[in-house]
Amino acid sequence: MNDHELDRLLARANPFGDDTVRRLPADAAASDLLEEIVTTTAPTPELRPNRRRRVIVLAAAAAAIVIALTGVFFPRGNPAAPTSAYAAEARAIAEANQRLLVDAPGWKVSRVDEFTAELGEMTFAKGNQRLDVYWRPADQYQTFYDDRAHDNTHQPIELLGLDGTIFRYDSTDFTTILKPKGKNFLEIRGGAGDEAAYRDLIGKLKPVGVDEWLDALPASAVKPADNKKTVDGMLEGLPLPDGFDKAPLYQQTVNDRYQVGARVTGAVSCAWLNQWTTAKKSGDKAKVAEAVAAMKTSHSWPILKEMAKGGDYPRVLWSYADGIAKDQAPAGLTRTPDAASGYVDGLGCK
């Protein structure tokens, strides 16, 4: 399995996006489970693809930066379209970025993460082929450039009217970094065959208007109007500890269903793991047993079974459930002074 395939596997396990992961603390060793899942991070500014620390920091360790695109999911001119700030925010973000689509038959936007005015990620796909486009803050350009340039062959390229550099990881894996424009700069990574095929594909990237770009974003998302219903549906049948507060889960944003599932199941699991940890310290055996019993049921939570088909997040959560069932502290992904609190980072608990 090459680095590119490992990156893809990590992306499937990551419900929040590569740049969110990059900004998390990365000073701890991975657990055995995650070493089994994948042993390299996706390409990020501080880690060269061929010199990456064998450390996994799942995106579940932070709240997702989500896409505020309410207006996208209503036909323009529809009187039912909301007049809230979400549509305006989406347009402002789109206007702040270099809006690109692949002008080639069969290529569609399959993923969008961390949609902000300064940074973001999107994936174009056609069958098994993928092209990832990242826009990143301009002040990080040199960091990324130096990272990619280390031990990788590279040569200049002009693309989209900008000077840039194409880097070769191997014979089928390439990335291109363009010089900053406005608040950000672009990185474009993919494997479309050999270098000639990659160059041909990125040459088909075209700038588009705001409406065309927003209309092309994937519609497989939970809309603000459906958020509460979706969250309640995911919570149905899940054991909730006393005092569990659902309110923070009701977010007026647009989000991928996988991300919503991670937020919901993570919140419930955090509550139970917090109870287990506190009860272990105080010697409250009844509360310990209650938490263990509740987390055992996570293997049958419908939303986790659904998510398991598209990523490895459920396996991480189940590892914590299995750990406390064996009376083992859910140390998770990080080494902290208090090993029992490692799951706080692993699941993004508050």
Short mmCIF file of C-alpha atoms in Angstrom, two decimals:
data_model
loop_
_atom_site.label_atom_id
_atom_site.label_comp_id
_atom_site.label_asym_id
_atom_site.label_seq_id
_atom_site.Cartn_x
_atom_site.Cartn_y
_atom_site.Cartn_z
CA MET A 1 0.00 0.00 0.00
CA ASN A 2 1.53 3.33 -1.02
CA ASP A 3 1.30 6.71 0.71
CA HIS A 4 -1.52 7.84 -1.55
CA GLU A 5 -3.66 4.81 -0.65
CA LEU A 6 -2.93 5.36 3.04
CA ASP A 7 -4.00 8.98 2.71
CA ARG A 8 -7.28 7.82 1.20
CA LEU A 9 -7.85 5.40 4.08
CA LEU A 10 -7.22 8.11 6.64
CA ALA A 11 -9.59 10.44 4.81
CA ARG A 12 -12.32 7.80 5.10
CA ALA A 13 -11.68 7.58 8.84
CA ASN A 14 -11.69 11.34 9.21
CA PRO A 15 -15.09 13.02 9.40
CA PHE A 16 -13.76 16.53 9.89
CA GLY A 17 -11.12 17.27 7.29
CA ASP A 18 -7.35 17.21 7.05
CA ASP A 19 -6.66 20.79 8.07
CA THR A 20 -8.68 20.42 11.27
CA VAL A 21 -6.54 17.39 12.13
CA ARG A 22 -3.39 19.33 11.30
CA ARG A 23 -4.18 21.99 13.88
CA LEU A 24 -4.67 19.47 16.69
CA PRO A 25 -1.89 18.63 19.18
CA ALA A 26 0.26 15.88 17.66
CA ASP A 27 2.60 15.02 20.49
CA ALA A 28 1.40 11.53 21.31
CA ALA A 29 1.68 7.98 20.07
CA ALA A 30 -1.08 6.19 18.24
CA SER A 31 -2.99 3.36 19.82
CA ASP A 32 -2.57 -0.19 18.57
CA LEU A 33 -5.99 -0.08 16.96
CA LEU A 34 -5.21 3.01 14.93
CA GLU A 35 -1.78 1.70 14.04
CA GLU A 36 -3.68 -1.21 12.54
CA ILE A 37 -6.06 1.09 10.67
CA VAL A 38 -3.42 3.37 9.19
CA THR A 39 0.09 4.48 10.13
CA THR A 40 0.53 7.79 8.39
CA THR A 41 -1.21 11.11 8.35
CA ALA A 42 -2.59 12.75 5.26
CA PRO A 43 -0.21 15.28 3.69
CA THR A 44 -0.04 18.21 6.06
CA PRO A 45 2.34 21.14 6.31
CA GLU A 46 4.53 19.91 9.10
CA LEU A 47 4.98 16.33 7.85
CA ARG A 48 6.69 15.30 4.65
CA PRO A 49 4.92 12.38 2.91
CA ASN A 50 8.06 10.25 3.10
CA ARG A 51 9.15 11.36 6.58
CA ARG A 52 5.87 11.43 8.45
CA ARG A 53 5.69 10.77 12.14
CA ARG A 54 3.84 7.54 12.74
CA VAL A 55 1.24 9.37 14.76
CA ILE A 56 -2.49 9.38 14.23
CA VAL A 57 -4.64 12.25 15.41
CA LEU A 58 -8.21 11.59 14.34
CA ALA A 59 -10.39 14.49 13.38
CA ALA A 60 -12.79 13.43 16.08
CA ALA A 61 -10.51 15.33 18.44
CA ALA A 62 -11.97 18.65 17.38
CA ALA A 63 -15.29 20.14 16.50
CA ALA A 64 -15.83 20.30 12.77
CA ILE A 65 -15.70 23.55 10.87
CA VAL A 66 -18.77 23.05 8.77
CA ILE A 67 -20.27 24.40 5.57
CA ALA A 68 -22.87 27.11 5.98
CA LEU A 69 -24.62 26.68 2.66
CA THR A 70 -28.32 26.79 3.35
CA GLY A 71 -29.15 28.63 0.18
CA VAL A 72 -27.49 26.02 -2.01
CA PHE A 73 -30.17 23.46 -1.31
CA PHE A 74 -33.11 25.56 -2.44
CA PRO A 75 -33.71 26.44 -6.09
CA ARG A 76 -32.93 30.06 -6.74
CA GLY A 77 -36.09 32.11 -6.67
CA ASN A 78 -37.92 29.60 -4.47
CA PRO A 79 -39.94 31.63 -1.92
CA ALA A 80 -39.34 28.84 0.58
CA ALA A 81 -35.61 29.55 0.54
CA PRO A 82 -34.47 30.91 3.91
CA THR A 83 -33.40 34.51 4.18
CA SER A 84 -30.99 33.87 7.05
CA ALA A 85 -27.31 34.81 7.01
CA TYR A 86 -26.28 31.30 6.00
CA ALA A 87 -26.78 31.81 2.29
CA ALA A 88 -25.05 35.17 2.47
CA GLU A 89 -22.18 33.58 4.40
CA ALA A 90 -21.86 30.85 1.82
CA ARG A 91 -21.68 33.37 -0.99
CA ALA A 92 -19.11 35.45 0.89
CA ILE A 93 -16.93 32.39 1.43
CA ALA A 94 -17.26 31.37 -2.21
CA GLU A 95 -16.37 34.86 -3.35
CA ALA A 96 -13.26 34.83 -1.14
CA ASN A 97 -11.90 31.67 -2.73
CA GLN A 98 -10.59 30.55 -6.08
CA ARG A 99 -13.66 28.68 -7.27
CA LEU A 100 -12.76 25.70 -9.45
CA LEU A 101 -14.53 22.83 -11.17
CA VAL A 102 -13.14 20.06 -13.37
CA ASP A 103 -14.29 20.74 -16.93
CA ALA A 104 -14.36 17.12 -18.05
CA PRO A 105 -17.15 14.55 -18.50
CA GLY A 106 -18.02 12.50 -15.43
CA TRP A 107 -16.08 14.55 -12.90
CA LYS A 108 -18.14 15.77 -9.94
CA VAL A 109 -17.56 17.26 -6.51
CA SER A 110 -17.76 14.38 -4.05
CA ARG A 111 -16.55 16.00 -0.83
CA VAL A 112 -16.18 19.43 0.73
CA ASP A 113 -14.60 20.02 4.16
CA GLU A 114 -13.67 23.01 6.29
CA PHE A 115 -15.45 25.51 4.14
CA THR A 116 -14.20 28.94 5.23
CA ALA A 117 -12.90 32.11 3.60
CA GLU A 118 -9.27 31.12 4.21
CA LEU A 119 -9.08 27.36 3.98
CA GLY A 120 -10.94 24.36 2.75
CA GLU A 121 -10.81 21.02 1.00
CA MET A 122 -12.78 19.54 -1.82
CA THR A 123 -12.52 16.34 -3.78
CA PHE A 124 -13.46 15.78 -7.40
CA ALA A 125 -14.18 12.19 -8.36
CA LYS A 126 -14.86 10.11 -11.41
CA GLY A 127 -15.25 6.44 -10.62
CA ASN A 128 -12.14 5.46 -8.66
CA GLN A 129 -10.21 8.52 -9.77
CA ARG A 130 -9.88 11.44 -7.37
CA LEU A 131 -8.45 14.91 -7.45
CA ASP A 132 -8.13 16.77 -4.15
CA VAL A 133 -8.00 20.56 -4.06
CA TYR A 134 -6.98 22.36 -0.89
CA TRP A 135 -7.06 26.10 -0.33
CA ARG A 136 -4.92 27.20 2.57
CA PRO A 137 -3.99 30.50 4.29
CA ALA A 138 -1.44 32.43 2.26
CA ASP A 139 0.93 32.79 5.19
CA GLN A 140 1.37 29.00 5.23
CA TYR A 141 2.60 28.85 1.64
CA GLN A 142 6.31 28.60 2.40
CA THR A 143 5.76 25.94 5.05
CA PHE A 144 3.88 23.75 2.62
CA TYR A 145 6.32 24.43 -0.19
CA ASP A 146 9.34 23.48 1.90
CA ASP A 147 7.57 20.37 3.14
CA ARG A 148 6.73 19.14 -0.34
CA ALA A 149 10.12 20.08 -1.77
CA HIS A 150 12.06 17.96 0.69
CA ASP A 151 13.19 14.72 -0.97
CA ASN A 152 10.65 15.04 -3.79
CA THR A 153 11.47 15.90 -7.38
CA HIS A 154 9.77 19.07 -8.52
CA GLN A 155 9.57 21.43 -11.45
CA PRO A 156 7.84 24.71 -12.28
CA ILE A 157 4.37 24.84 -13.78
CA GLU A 158 1.97 27.57 -14.79
CA LEU A 159 -1.66 26.83 -14.01
CA LEU A 160 -4.77 28.97 -13.77
CA GLY A 161 -2.69 32.00 -14.60
CA LEU A 162 -0.43 31.45 -11.59
CA ASP A 163 3.15 30.27 -11.18
CA GLY A 164 3.48 27.06 -9.25
CA THR A 165 5.45 23.92 -8.63
CA ILE A 166 4.54 20.31 -9.37
CA PHE A 167 5.94 17.72 -6.96
CA ARG A 168 6.24 14.02 -7.68
CA TYR A 169 5.75 11.56 -4.83
CA ASP A 170 5.90 8.52 -7.08
CA SER A 171 5.08 7.58 -10.66
CA THR A 172 1.32 7.95 -10.15
CA ASP A 173 1.04 10.47 -7.31
CA PHE A 174 1.59 14.19 -7.81
CA THR A 175 0.74 17.44 -6.10
CA THR A 176 0.92 21.03 -7.31
CA ILE A 177 1.26 24.15 -5.18
CA LEU A 178 0.39 27.49 -6.72
CA LYS A 179 1.62 30.81 -5.40
CA PRO A 180 -0.81 32.69 -3.15
CA LYS A 181 -3.67 34.67 -4.58
CA GLY A 182 -5.63 36.81 -2.16
CA LYS A 183 -6.00 35.19 1.26
CA ASN A 184 -4.99 31.71 0.23
CA PHE A 185 -3.05 29.47 -2.08
CA LEU A 186 -4.02 26.24 -3.84
CA GLU A 187 -2.64 22.74 -3.56
CA ILE A 188 -3.93 20.16 -6.04
CA ARG A 189 -3.17 16.49 -5.47
CA GLY A 190 -4.18 13.43 -7.37
CA GLY A 191 -3.24 10.27 -9.14
CA ALA A 192 -4.68 10.06 -12.65
CA GLY A 193 -2.08 7.74 -14.11
CA ASP A 194 1.31 9.07 -15.13
CA GLU A 195 2.51 12.66 -15.01
CA ALA A 196 1.11 13.44 -18.44
CA ALA A 197 -2.36 12.29 -17.33
CA TYR A 198 -2.14 14.31 -14.13
CA ARG A 199 -1.09 17.42 -16.03
CA ASP A 200 -3.92 16.92 -18.47
CA LEU A 201 -6.45 16.59 -15.66
CA ILE A 202 -5.37 19.65 -13.68
CA GLY A 203 -5.34 21.55 -16.94
CA LYS A 204 -9.09 20.98 -17.06
CA LEU A 205 -9.66 22.88 -13.83
CA LYS A 206 -11.60 26.02 -14.65
CA PRO A 207 -12.59 29.06 -12.61
CA VAL A 208 -16.37 29.46 -12.33
CA GLY A 209 -18.86 31.92 -10.91
CA VAL A 210 -20.25 31.79 -7.41
CA ASP A 211 -23.62 30.28 -8.31
CA GLU A 212 -22.15 27.62 -10.59
CA TRP A 213 -19.64 26.63 -7.95
CA LEU A 214 -22.17 26.47 -5.11
CA ASP A 215 -24.62 24.54 -7.27
CA ALA A 216 -21.93 21.92 -7.96
CA LEU A 217 -21.36 21.10 -4.28
CA PRO A 218 -22.66 17.70 -3.14
CA ALA A 219 -26.25 17.62 -1.93
CA SER A 220 -25.70 14.68 0.44
CA ALA A 221 -25.82 16.89 3.48
CA VAL A 222 -28.04 17.52 6.46
CA LYS A 223 -29.73 20.88 5.98
CA PRO A 224 -30.42 23.23 8.90
CA ALA A 225 -34.15 22.61 8.63
CA ASP A 226 -33.51 18.86 9.00
CA ASN A 227 -30.83 19.01 11.65
CA LYS A 228 -33.00 18.52 14.74
CA LYS A 229 -34.97 15.70 13.13
CA THR A 230 -31.76 14.01 12.01
CA VAL A 231 -30.08 14.35 15.39
CA ASP A 232 -33.16 13.03 17.22
CA GLY A 233 -33.30 10.11 14.80
CA MET A 234 -29.67 9.24 15.50
CA LEU A 235 -30.25 9.48 19.25
CA GLU A 236 -33.32 7.28 19.16
CA GLY A 237 -32.66 4.09 21.10
CA LEU A 238 -29.28 5.24 22.40
CA PRO A 239 -28.84 5.11 26.20
CA LEU A 240 -28.36 8.63 27.51
CA PRO A 241 -26.88 9.42 30.92
CA ASP A 242 -28.76 11.57 33.40
CA GLY A 243 -28.56 15.25 32.51
CA PHE A 244 -27.43 14.69 28.91
CA ASP A 245 -27.92 17.97 27.00
CA LYS A 246 -29.03 17.59 23.39
CA ALA A 247 -29.09 21.32 22.69
CA PRO A 248 -25.45 21.65 21.49
CA LEU A 249 -26.18 19.02 18.84
CA TYR A 250 -28.89 21.13 17.23
CA GLN A 251 -26.72 23.26 14.98
CA GLN A 252 -28.11 25.51 12.27
CA THR A 253 -25.50 24.52 9.73
CA VAL A 254 -25.16 22.27 6.72
CA ASN A 255 -23.09 19.21 7.43
CA ASP A 256 -22.34 15.82 5.99
CA ARG A 257 -24.38 13.04 7.61
CA TYR A 258 -21.20 11.20 8.59
CA GLN A 259 -19.98 14.30 10.44
CA VAL A 260 -23.33 14.72 12.18
CA GLY A 261 -23.16 11.07 13.22
CA ALA A 262 -19.69 11.56 14.63
CA ARG A 263 -20.82 14.61 16.56
CA VAL A 264 -23.87 12.84 18.01
CA THR A 265 -22.25 9.51 18.91
CA GLY A 266 -19.15 11.29 20.17
CA ALA A 267 -21.21 13.44 22.54
CA VAL A 268 -23.06 10.44 23.95
CA SER A 269 -19.88 8.40 24.30
CA CYS A 270 -18.01 11.26 25.93
CA ALA A 271 -20.74 11.55 28.54
CA TRP A 272 -20.55 7.87 29.40
CA LEU A 273 -16.75 7.76 29.38
CA ASN A 274 -16.65 10.82 31.61
CA GLN A 275 -18.98 9.04 34.01
CA TRP A 276 -16.81 5.89 33.93
CA THR A 277 -13.62 7.87 34.57
CA THR A 278 -15.13 9.87 37.42
CA ALA A 279 -16.74 6.81 38.98
CA LYS A 280 -13.50 4.85 38.83
CA LYS A 281 -11.72 7.59 40.74
CA SER A 282 -14.45 7.83 43.38
CA GLY A 283 -15.00 4.10 43.66
CA ASP A 284 -18.67 4.26 42.60
CA LYS A 285 -19.06 0.74 41.24
CA ALA A 286 -22.70 1.24 40.28
CA LYS A 287 -21.88 4.21 38.05
CA VAL A 288 -18.95 2.31 36.53
CA ALA A 289 -21.18 -0.63 35.70
CA GLU A 290 -23.84 1.64 34.23
CA ALA A 291 -21.33 3.30 31.90
CA VAL A 292 -19.88 -0.04 30.82
CA ALA A 293 -23.33 -1.42 30.05
CA ALA A 294 -24.30 1.68 28.08
CA MET A 295 -21.14 1.69 25.97
CA LYS A 296 -21.48 -2.03 25.24
CA THR A 297 -24.63 -1.20 23.31
CA SER A 298 -22.65 1.07 20.98
CA HIS A 299 -21.83 -1.93 18.80
CA SER A 300 -25.50 -1.99 17.81
CA TRP A 301 -26.13 1.75 17.42
CA PRO A 302 -27.67 2.11 13.94
CA ILE A 303 -25.83 5.29 13.07
CA LEU A 304 -22.44 3.76 13.90
CA LYS A 305 -23.24 0.67 11.81
CA GLU A 306 -24.17 3.01 8.97
CA MET A 307 -20.99 5.06 9.37
CA ALA A 308 -18.81 1.94 9.48
CA LYS A 309 -19.55 1.42 5.80
CA GLY A 310 -17.89 4.71 4.94
CA GLY A 311 -15.12 5.21 7.48
CA ASP A 312 -13.28 3.91 10.54
CA TYR A 313 -14.58 6.37 13.13
CA PRO A 314 -16.92 3.74 14.68
CA ARG A 315 -13.98 1.37 15.22
CA VAL A 316 -12.23 4.03 17.26
CA LEU A 317 -15.29 4.63 19.39
CA TRP A 318 -15.86 0.89 19.85
CA SER A 319 -12.25 0.52 21.04
CA TYR A 320 -13.08 2.76 24.01
CA ALA A 321 -16.24 0.78 24.75
CA ASP A 322 -14.33 -2.48 24.63
CA GLY A 323 -11.58 -1.05 26.80
CA ILE A 324 -13.75 -0.04 29.72
CA ALA A 325 -15.58 -3.36 29.47
CA LYS A 326 -12.21 -4.93 30.32
CA ASP A 327 -11.73 -2.39 33.11
CA GLN A 328 -9.04 -0.64 31.06
CA ALA A 329 -8.75 3.14 31.04
CA PRO A 330 -9.79 4.57 27.66
CA ALA A 331 -6.33 6.03 27.09
CA GLY A 332 -7.04 6.59 23.41
CA LEU A 333 -4.64 8.34 21.10
CA THR A 334 -2.62 10.54 23.40
CA ARG A 335 -0.36 10.10 26.36
CA THR A 336 -1.56 12.50 28.98
CA PRO A 337 -0.58 12.82 32.63
CA ASP A 338 -3.89 11.13 33.37
CA ALA A 339 -4.02 8.16 31.00
CA ALA A 340 -7.72 7.67 31.63
CA SER A 341 -8.51 10.98 29.94
CA GLY A 342 -6.93 10.14 26.58
CA TYR A 343 -10.36 9.59 25.05
CA VAL A 344 -11.01 13.32 25.51
CA ASP A 345 -8.65 14.00 22.65
CA GLY A 346 -9.67 10.92 20.71
CA LEU A 347 -13.37 11.85 20.60
CA GLY A 348 -13.11 15.61 20.99
CA CYS A 349 -14.84 15.57 24.35
CA LYS A 350 -15.38 18.83 26.18
#
